[in-house]
Short mmCIF file of C-alpha atoms in Angstrom, two decimals:
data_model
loop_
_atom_site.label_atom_id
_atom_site.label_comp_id
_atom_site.label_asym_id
_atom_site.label_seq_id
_atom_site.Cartn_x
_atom_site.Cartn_y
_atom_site.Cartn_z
CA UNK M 1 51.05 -0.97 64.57
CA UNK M 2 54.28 -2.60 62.48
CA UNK M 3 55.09 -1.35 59.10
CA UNK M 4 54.12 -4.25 57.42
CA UNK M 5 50.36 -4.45 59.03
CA UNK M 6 49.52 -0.69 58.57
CA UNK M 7 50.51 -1.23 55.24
CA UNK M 8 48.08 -4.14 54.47
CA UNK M 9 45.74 -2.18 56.25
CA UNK M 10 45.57 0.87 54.38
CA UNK M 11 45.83 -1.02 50.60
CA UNK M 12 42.44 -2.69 52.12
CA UNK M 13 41.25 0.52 52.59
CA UNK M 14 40.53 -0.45 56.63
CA UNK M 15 42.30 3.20 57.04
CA UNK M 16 43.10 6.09 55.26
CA UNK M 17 46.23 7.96 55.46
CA UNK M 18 44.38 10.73 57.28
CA UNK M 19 43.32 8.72 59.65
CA UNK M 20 46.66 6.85 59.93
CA UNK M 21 49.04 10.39 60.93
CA UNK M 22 46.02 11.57 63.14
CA UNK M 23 46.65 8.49 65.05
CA UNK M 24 50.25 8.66 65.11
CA UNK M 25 50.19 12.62 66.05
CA UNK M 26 47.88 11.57 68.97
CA UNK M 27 50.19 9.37 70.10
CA UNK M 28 53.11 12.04 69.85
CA UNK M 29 51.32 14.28 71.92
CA UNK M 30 50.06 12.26 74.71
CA UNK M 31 53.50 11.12 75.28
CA UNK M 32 55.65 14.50 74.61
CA UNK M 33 57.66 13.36 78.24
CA UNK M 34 59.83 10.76 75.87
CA UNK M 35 61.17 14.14 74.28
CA UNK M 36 61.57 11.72 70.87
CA UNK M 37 60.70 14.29 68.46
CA UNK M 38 62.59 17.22 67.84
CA UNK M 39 60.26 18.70 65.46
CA UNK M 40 56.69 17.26 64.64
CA UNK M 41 55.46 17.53 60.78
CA UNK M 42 52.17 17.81 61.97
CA UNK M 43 50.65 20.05 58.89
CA UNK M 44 52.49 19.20 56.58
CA UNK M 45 51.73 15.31 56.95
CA UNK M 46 48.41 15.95 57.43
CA UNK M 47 48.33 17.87 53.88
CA UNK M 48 51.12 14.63 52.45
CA UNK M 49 48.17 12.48 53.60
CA UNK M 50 45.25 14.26 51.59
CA UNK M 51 47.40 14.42 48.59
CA UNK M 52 48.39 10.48 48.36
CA UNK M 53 44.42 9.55 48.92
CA UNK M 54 43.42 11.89 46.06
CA UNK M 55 46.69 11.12 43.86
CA UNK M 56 46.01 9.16 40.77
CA UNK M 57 49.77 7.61 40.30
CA UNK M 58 50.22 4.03 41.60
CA UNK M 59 50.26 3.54 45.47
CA UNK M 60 53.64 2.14 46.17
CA UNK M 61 54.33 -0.11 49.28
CA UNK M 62 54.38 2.27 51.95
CA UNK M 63 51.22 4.35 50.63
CA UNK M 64 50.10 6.23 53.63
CA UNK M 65 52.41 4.93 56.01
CA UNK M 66 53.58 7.47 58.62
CA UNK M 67 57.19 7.41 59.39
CA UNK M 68 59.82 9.42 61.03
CA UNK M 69 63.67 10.19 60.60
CA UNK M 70 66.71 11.03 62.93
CA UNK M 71 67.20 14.53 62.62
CA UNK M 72 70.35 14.56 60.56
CA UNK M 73 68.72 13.60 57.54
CA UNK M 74 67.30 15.96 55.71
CA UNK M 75 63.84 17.00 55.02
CA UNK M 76 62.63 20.01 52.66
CA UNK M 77 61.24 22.78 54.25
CA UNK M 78 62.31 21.35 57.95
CA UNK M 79 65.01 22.30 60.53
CA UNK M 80 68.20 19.46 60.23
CA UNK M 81 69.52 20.74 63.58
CA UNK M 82 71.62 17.63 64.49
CA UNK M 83 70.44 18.46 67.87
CA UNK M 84 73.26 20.90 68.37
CA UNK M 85 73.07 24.50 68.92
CA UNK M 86 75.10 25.13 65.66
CA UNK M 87 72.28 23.69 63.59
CA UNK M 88 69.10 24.96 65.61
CA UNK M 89 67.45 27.28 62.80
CA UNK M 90 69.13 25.25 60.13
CA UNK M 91 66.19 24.47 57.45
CA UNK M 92 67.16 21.86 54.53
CA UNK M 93 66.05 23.14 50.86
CA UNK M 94 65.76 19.27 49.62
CA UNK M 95 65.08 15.43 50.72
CA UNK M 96 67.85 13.13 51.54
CA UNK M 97 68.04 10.37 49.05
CA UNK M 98 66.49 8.25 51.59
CA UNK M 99 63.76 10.86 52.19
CA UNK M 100 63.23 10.99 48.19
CA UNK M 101 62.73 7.16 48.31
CA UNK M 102 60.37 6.95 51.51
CA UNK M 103 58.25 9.48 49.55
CA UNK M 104 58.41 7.28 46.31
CA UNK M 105 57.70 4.29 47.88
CA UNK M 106 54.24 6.16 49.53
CA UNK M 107 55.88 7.02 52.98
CA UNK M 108 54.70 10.17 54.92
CA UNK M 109 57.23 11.94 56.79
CA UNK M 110 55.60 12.49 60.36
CA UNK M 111 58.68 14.16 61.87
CA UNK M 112 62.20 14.67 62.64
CA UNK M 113 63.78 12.25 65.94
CA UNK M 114 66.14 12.92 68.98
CA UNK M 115 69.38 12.30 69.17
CA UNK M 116 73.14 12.79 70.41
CA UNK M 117 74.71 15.46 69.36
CA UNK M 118 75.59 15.73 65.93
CA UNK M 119 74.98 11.63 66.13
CA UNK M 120 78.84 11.45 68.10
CA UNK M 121 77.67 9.45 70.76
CA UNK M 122 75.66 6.87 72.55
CA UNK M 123 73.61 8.44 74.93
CA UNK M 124 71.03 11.12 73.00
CA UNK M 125 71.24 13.85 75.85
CA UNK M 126 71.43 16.69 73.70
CA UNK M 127 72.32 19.77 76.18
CA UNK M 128 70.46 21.75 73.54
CA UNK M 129 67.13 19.72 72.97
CA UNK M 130 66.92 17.59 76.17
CA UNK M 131 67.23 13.98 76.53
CA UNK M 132 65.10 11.17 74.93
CA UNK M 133 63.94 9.02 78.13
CA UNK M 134 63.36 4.85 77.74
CA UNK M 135 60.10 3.62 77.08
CA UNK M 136 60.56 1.07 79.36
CA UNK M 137 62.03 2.77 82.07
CA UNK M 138 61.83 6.66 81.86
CA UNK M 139 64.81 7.13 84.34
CA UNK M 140 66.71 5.46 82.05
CA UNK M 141 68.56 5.83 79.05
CA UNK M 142 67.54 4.94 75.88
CA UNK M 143 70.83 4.95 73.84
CA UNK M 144 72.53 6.59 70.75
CA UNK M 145 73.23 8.06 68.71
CA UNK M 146 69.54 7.09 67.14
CA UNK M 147 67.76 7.31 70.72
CA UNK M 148 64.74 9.16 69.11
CA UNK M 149 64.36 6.50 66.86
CA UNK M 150 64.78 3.62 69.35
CA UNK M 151 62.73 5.12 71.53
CA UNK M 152 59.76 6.45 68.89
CA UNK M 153 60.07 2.67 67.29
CA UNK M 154 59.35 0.95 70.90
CA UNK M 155 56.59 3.59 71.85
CA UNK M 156 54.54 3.47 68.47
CA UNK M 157 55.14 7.00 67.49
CA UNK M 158 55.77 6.43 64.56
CA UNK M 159 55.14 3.01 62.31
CA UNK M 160 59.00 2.49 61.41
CA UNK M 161 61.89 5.07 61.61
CA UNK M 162 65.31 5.36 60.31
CA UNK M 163 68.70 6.07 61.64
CA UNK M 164 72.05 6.24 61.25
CA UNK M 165 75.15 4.21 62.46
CA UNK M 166 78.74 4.97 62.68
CA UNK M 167 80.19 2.88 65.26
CA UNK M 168 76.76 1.63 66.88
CA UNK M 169 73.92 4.34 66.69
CA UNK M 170 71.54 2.15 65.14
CA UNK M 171 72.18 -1.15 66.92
CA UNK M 172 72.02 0.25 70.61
CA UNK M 173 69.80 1.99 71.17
CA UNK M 174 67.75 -1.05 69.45
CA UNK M 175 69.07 -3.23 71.81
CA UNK M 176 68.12 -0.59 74.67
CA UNK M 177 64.66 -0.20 73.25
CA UNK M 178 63.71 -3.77 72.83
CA UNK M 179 62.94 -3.23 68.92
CA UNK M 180 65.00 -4.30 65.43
CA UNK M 181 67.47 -2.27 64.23
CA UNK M 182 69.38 -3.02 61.06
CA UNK M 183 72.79 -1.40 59.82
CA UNK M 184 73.27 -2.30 55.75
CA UNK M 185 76.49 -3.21 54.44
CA UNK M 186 78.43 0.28 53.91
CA UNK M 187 77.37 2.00 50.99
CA UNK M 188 74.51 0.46 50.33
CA UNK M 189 72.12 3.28 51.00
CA UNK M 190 72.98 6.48 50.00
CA UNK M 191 74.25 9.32 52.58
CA UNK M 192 73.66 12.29 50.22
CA UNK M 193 71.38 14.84 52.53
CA UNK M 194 72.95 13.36 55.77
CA UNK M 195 74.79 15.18 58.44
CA UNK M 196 78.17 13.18 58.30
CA UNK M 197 79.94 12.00 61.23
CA UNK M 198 82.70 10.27 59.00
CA UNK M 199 82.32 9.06 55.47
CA UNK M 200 84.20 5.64 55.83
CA UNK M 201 81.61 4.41 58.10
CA UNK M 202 78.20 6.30 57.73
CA UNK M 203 75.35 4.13 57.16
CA UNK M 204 71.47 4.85 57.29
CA UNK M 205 69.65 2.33 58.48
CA UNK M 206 66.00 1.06 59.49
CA UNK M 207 64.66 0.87 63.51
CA UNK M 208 61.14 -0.85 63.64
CA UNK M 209 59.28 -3.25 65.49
CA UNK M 210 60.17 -6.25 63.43
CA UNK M 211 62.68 -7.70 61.21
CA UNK M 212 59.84 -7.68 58.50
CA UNK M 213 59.46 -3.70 59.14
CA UNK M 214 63.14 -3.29 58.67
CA UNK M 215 63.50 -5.42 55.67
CA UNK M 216 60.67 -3.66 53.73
CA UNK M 217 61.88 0.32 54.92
CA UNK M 218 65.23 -1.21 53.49
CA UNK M 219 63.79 -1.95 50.44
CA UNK M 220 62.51 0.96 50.21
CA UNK M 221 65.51 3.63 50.60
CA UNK M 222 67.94 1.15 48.83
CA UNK M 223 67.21 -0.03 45.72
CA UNK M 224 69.89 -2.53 45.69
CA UNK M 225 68.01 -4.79 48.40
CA UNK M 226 65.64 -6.88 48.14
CA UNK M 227 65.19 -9.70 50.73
CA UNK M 228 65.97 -13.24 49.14
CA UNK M 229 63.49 -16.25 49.33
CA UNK M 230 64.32 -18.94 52.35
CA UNK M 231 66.81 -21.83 51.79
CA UNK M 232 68.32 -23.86 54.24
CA UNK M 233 69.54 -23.56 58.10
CA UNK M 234 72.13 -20.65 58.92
CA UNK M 235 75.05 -21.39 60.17
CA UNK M 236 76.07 -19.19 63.07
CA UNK M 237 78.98 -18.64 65.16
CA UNK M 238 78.75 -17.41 68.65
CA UNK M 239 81.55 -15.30 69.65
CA UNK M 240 82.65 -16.31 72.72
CA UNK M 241 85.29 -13.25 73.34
CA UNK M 242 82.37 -10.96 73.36
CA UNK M 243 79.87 -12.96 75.23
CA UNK M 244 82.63 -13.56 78.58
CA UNK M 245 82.94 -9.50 78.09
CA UNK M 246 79.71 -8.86 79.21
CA UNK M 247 77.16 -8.86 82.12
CA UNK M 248 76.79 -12.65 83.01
CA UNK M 249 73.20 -12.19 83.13
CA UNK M 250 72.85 -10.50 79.99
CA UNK M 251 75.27 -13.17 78.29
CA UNK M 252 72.93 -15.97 79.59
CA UNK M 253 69.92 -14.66 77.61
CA UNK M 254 72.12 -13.84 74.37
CA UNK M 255 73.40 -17.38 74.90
CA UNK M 256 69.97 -19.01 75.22
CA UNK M 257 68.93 -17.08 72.38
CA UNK M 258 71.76 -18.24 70.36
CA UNK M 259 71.46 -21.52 71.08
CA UNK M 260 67.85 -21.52 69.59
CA UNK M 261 69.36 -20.33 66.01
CA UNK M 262 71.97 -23.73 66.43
CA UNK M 263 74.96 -21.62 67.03
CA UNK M 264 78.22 -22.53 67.61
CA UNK M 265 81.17 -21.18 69.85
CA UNK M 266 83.47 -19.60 67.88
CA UNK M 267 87.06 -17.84 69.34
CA UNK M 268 87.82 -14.59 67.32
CA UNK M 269 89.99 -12.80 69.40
CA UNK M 270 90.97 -10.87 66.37
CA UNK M 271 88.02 -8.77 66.89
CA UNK M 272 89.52 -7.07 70.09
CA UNK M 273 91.26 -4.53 67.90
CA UNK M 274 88.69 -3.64 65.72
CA UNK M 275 87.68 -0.51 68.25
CA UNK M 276 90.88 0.78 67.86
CA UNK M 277 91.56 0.58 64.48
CA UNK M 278 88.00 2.75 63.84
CA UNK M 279 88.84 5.43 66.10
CA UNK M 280 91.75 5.83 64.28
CA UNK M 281 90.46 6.20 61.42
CA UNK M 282 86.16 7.92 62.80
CA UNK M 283 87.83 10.27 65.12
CA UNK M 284 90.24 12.57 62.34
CA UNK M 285 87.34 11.94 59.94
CA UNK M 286 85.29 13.74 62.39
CA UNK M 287 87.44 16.50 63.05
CA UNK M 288 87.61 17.20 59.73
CA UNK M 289 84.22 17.65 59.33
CA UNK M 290 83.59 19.94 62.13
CA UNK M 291 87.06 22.07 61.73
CA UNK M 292 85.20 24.98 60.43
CA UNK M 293 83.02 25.28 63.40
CA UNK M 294 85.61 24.13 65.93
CA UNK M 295 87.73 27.12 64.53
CA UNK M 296 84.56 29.24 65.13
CA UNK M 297 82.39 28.29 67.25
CA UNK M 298 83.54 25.76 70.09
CA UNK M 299 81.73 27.02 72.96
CA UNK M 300 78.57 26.04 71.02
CA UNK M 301 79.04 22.13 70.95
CA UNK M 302 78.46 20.19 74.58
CA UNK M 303 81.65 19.04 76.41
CA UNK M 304 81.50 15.22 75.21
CA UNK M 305 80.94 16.23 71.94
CA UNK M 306 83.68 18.78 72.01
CA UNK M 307 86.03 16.61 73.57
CA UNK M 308 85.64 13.51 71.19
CA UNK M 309 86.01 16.47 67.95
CA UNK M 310 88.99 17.90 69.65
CA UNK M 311 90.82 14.20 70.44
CA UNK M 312 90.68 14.25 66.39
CA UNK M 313 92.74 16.71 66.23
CA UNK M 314 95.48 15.60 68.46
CA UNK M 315 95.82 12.08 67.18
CA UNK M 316 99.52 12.69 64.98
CA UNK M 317 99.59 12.55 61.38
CA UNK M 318 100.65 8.51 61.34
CA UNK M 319 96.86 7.58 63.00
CA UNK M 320 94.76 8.05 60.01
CA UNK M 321 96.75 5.71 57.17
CA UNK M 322 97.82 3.40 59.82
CA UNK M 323 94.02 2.91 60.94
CA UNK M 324 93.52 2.28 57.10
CA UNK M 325 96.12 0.31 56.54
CA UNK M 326 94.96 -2.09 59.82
CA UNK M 327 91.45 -2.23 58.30
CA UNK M 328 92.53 -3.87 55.68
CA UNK M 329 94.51 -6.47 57.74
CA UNK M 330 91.45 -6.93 60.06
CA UNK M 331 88.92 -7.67 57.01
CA UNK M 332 91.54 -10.36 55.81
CA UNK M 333 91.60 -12.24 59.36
CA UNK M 334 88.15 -12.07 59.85
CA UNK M 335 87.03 -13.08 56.05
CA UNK M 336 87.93 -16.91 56.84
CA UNK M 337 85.28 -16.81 59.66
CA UNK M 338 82.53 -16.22 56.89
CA UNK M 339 83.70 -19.06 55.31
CA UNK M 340 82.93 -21.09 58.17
CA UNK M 341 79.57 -19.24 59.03
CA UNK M 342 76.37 -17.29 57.54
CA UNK M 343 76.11 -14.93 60.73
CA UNK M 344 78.13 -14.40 63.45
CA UNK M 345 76.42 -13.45 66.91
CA UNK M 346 77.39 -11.57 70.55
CA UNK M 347 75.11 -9.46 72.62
CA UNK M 348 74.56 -6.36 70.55
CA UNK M 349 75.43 -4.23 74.04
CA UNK M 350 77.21 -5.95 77.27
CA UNK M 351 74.88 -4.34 79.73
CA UNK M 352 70.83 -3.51 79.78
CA UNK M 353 70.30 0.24 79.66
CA UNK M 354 71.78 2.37 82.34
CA UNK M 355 70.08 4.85 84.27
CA UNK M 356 70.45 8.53 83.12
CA UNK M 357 73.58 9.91 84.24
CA UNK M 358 74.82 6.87 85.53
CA UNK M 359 78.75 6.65 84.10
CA UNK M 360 80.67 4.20 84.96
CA UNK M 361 78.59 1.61 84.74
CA UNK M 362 78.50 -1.76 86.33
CA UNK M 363 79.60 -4.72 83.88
CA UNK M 364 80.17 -8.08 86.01
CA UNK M 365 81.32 -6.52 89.22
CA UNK M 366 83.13 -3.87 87.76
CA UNK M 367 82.46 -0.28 87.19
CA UNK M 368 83.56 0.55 83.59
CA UNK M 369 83.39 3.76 81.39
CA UNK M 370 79.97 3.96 79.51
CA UNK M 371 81.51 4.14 76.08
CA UNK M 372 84.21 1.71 76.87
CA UNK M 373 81.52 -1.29 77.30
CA UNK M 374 79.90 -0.28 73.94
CA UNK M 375 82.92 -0.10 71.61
CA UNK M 376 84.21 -3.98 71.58
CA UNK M 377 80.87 -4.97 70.87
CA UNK M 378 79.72 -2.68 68.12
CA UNK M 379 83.47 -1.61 66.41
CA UNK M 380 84.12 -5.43 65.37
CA UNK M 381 81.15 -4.78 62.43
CA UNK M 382 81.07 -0.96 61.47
CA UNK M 383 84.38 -1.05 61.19
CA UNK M 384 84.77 -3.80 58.67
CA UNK M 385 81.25 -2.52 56.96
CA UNK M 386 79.43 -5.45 57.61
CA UNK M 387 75.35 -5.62 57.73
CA UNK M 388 74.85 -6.12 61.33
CA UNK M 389 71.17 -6.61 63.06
CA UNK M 390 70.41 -6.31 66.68
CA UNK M 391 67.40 -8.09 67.42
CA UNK M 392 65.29 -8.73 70.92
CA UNK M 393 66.10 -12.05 72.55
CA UNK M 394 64.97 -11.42 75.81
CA UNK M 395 65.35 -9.46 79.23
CA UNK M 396 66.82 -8.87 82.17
CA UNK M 397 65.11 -7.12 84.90
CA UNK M 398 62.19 -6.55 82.60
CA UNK M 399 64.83 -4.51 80.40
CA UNK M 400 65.19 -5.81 77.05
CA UNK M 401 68.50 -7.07 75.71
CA UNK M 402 69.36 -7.21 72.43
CA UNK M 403 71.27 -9.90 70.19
CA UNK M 404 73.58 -8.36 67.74
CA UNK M 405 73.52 -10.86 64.25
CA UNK M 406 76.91 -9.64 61.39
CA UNK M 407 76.99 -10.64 58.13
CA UNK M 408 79.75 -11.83 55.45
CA UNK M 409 80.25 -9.38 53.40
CA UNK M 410 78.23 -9.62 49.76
CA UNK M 411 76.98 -12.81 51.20
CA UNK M 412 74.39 -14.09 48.79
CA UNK M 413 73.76 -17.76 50.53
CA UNK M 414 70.47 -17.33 51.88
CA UNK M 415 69.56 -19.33 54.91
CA UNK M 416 66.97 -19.13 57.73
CA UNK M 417 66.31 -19.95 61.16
CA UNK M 418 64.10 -19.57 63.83
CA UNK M 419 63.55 -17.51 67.25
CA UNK M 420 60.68 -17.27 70.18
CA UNK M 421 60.23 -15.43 73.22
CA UNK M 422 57.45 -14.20 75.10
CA UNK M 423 58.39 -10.69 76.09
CA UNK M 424 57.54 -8.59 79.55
CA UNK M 425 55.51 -5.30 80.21
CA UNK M 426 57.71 -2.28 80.34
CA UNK M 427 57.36 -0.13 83.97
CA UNK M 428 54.50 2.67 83.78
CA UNK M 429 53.03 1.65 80.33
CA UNK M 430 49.56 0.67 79.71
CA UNK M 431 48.07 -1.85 77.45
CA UNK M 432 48.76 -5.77 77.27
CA UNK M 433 51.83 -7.73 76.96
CA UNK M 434 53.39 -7.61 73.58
CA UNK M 435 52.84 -11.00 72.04
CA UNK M 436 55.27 -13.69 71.55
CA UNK M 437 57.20 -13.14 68.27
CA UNK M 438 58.61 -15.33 65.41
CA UNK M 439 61.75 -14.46 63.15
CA UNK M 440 63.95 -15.61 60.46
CA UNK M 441 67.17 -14.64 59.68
CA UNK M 442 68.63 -15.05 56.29
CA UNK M 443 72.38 -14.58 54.45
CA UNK M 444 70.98 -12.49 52.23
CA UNK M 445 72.95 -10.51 49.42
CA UNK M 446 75.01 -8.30 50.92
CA UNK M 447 72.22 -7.64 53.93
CA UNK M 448 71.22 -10.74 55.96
CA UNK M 449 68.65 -9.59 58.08
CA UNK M 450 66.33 -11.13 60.76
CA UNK M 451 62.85 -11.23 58.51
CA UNK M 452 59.32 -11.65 58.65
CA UNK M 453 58.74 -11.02 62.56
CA UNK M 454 55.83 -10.26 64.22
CA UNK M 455 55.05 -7.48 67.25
CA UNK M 456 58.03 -7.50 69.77
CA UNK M 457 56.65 -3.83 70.26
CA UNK M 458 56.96 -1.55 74.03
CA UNK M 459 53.28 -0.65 74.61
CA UNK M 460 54.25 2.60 76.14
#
């Protein structure tokens, strides 16, 4: 059940909170083969769930609803372990912000999700907590760094979840998982109780089942948002750079879908460099981070973990300002393309999700790196900070694909358009088809997001 419903539900008083994380722990259990929980809150949200149906104080707009976090962000009284063997026994002693805010807003905190490694990278095959498997197709994977949220979004285990994005660990495994994932404008939402990965481009973010899940988790952890009434048609760009990059079949859907908001082709081959210029500037920012433990403790990360910390220390002294410096120089080219356009859109990934262990993968005839086909499509808006959605738009061999949506930045123009497709039945699950879904996207202040959609949920 979507965010939105469960909470109109339980305000009627058609539920109670009780009844609400039973449901949700159920779930959890019958399908412990996803491997999307790390650690399960079962008692405690169970006892969170008593005390906010006998609690006097005004219900707030998540009151009872159960919802889960990627296990970097901190929860009191709960193992953070990053899913790394560094941080297995590691218990926080306070919420997050974001955790503070879920709780204010009425949230219960059902449980902590999978992911990559200390959130550095896209796959979430943690050599120390197992790999999160695809709703849709268990022998396949489900992305990163957020997979456990992805993949506990898609499979109802949980009503809405949050992750974090660096370079792309919101939006993929969204895209992978056939459900909405949003990455604010940097800085919006606070990172104090996060693991970091690197502080120029942290976000948290919200993964759901709609756009109108997203929006109102977003509302909730930053107090800055709040999702601006309709106005007039967006204008959107389509970037055609990034749509010849990537599997012709996957670019025909992203196209379609596209075409359905009125975009327009737009050339922006500026964006190319964007991937380089943030791993000049993520991957010493990393290291940094992690040079305690890489002094100390090495042998205890996984080898593509370890790898991508110890490339951060080889890059020479000149990377890190001149990465700044070109940031700056990229956010002045691309700034007159927001003048031109409320959104610009490309696939949010150039591929469908791969099958586990499958590296290189196949992108139009050719067999490419895994992390090389993410980076030109995801770098172009974490690296300029920009609020980026990826949104379903369709499928290709019953695998969803997702349509990525960036923002100006501190856009306040609102504007909305409109988006349908009927989506497919994911392999092994039971259950109906989802139904067809509705959205609006809107230039909204600082956050344009896709709003006010209904179920394009994976009935695992």
């Amino acid at each position: 059940m979507s965010v939105t419903a469960l909470a109109g539900r339980l305000r009627a008083g058609e539920l109670s909170p009780r009844e609400a994380v039973e449901a949700y722990l159920e779930r959890i259990e019958a399908n412990r083969d996803l491997n999307a929980y790390i650690t399960v809150r079962g008692e405690e949200a169970r006892a969170e769930a008593e005390a906010a149906e006998s609690a006097s104080t005004p219900r707030g707009p998540l009151w009872g609803v159960p919802v889960s976090v990627k296990d970097v962000i901190d929860v009191a009284g709960t193992r953070t372990t990053a899913a790394s063997e560094i941080l297995r026994e590691n218990v926080a002693t306070r919420d997050a912000v974001v955790v503070q805010r879920l709780r204010a807003a009425g949230a219960i905190v059902l449980g902590k999700l999978n992911l990559h490694e200390f959130a550095y990278g896209a796959l979430t095959t943690s050599p120390h907590f197992g790999a999160t498997h695809n709703p849709w197709a268990l022998d396949r994977i489900c992305g990163g760094s957020s997979g456990g949220s992805g993949a506990a979004a898609a499979a109802d285990l949980a009503a809405g979840t949050l992750g974090t994005d660096t370079a792309g660990s919101i939006r993929i495994p969204a895209a992978f998982c056939g459900v909405t994932g949003h990455r604010p404008t940097t800085g919006l939402v606070s990172n104090d109780g996060v693991v970091p990965v690197s502080w120029t481009f942290d976000t948290v973010g919200p993964i759901a089942r709609s756009a109108g899940d997203c929006s109102l988790l977003l509302e909730a952890i930053a107090p800055g948002f709040r999702s601006e009434a309709e106005g007039g048609a967006a204008r959107v760009g389509l970037v055609t750079s990034l749509l010849e990059q990537a599997d012709p079949y996957v670019a025909a859907v992203v196209e379609a879908g596209a075409g359905e908001l009125g975009a327009q082709a737009v050339d922006a081959p500026v964006l190319e460099h964007a991937g380089l210029i943030q791993q000049l500037i993520m991957l010493p920012e990393a290291a940094a981070v992690h040079l305690p433990w890489l002094r100390t403790r090495l042998a205890d990360y996984g080898a593509d973990v370890r790898a991508r910390l110890l490339a951060g220390l080889l890059l020479p002294a000149t990377a890190y300002p001149t990465g700044l410096r070109a940031r700056g120089w990229l956010a002045e080219q691309v700034q007159p393309l927001f003048e031109r356009y409320d959104l610009l859109a490309a696939p949010t990934m150039p591929i469908v999700a791969p099958l586990s262990g499958e590296d290189p993968v196949e992108v139009a005839g050719k067999r490419v790196p895994y992390r090389l086909t993410l980076i030109p499509f995801n770098s172009p808006w974490s690296c300029l900070g920009l609020p980026v959605a990826s949104v379903p738009c369709g499928f290709v061999d019953e695998l969803p694909v997702g349509l990525a949506l960036a923002g100006r930045p501190g856009g306040t123009r609102p504007s909305s358009a409109r988006r349908r497709r009927s989506s497919g039945r994911p392999t092994g699950t039971s259950g109906g088809r989802p139904k067809q879904f509705e959205v609006r996207c809107a230039g909204l202040y600082t956050n344009p997001i896709l709003r006010r959609g209904g179920s394009n949920l994976c009935p695992f």
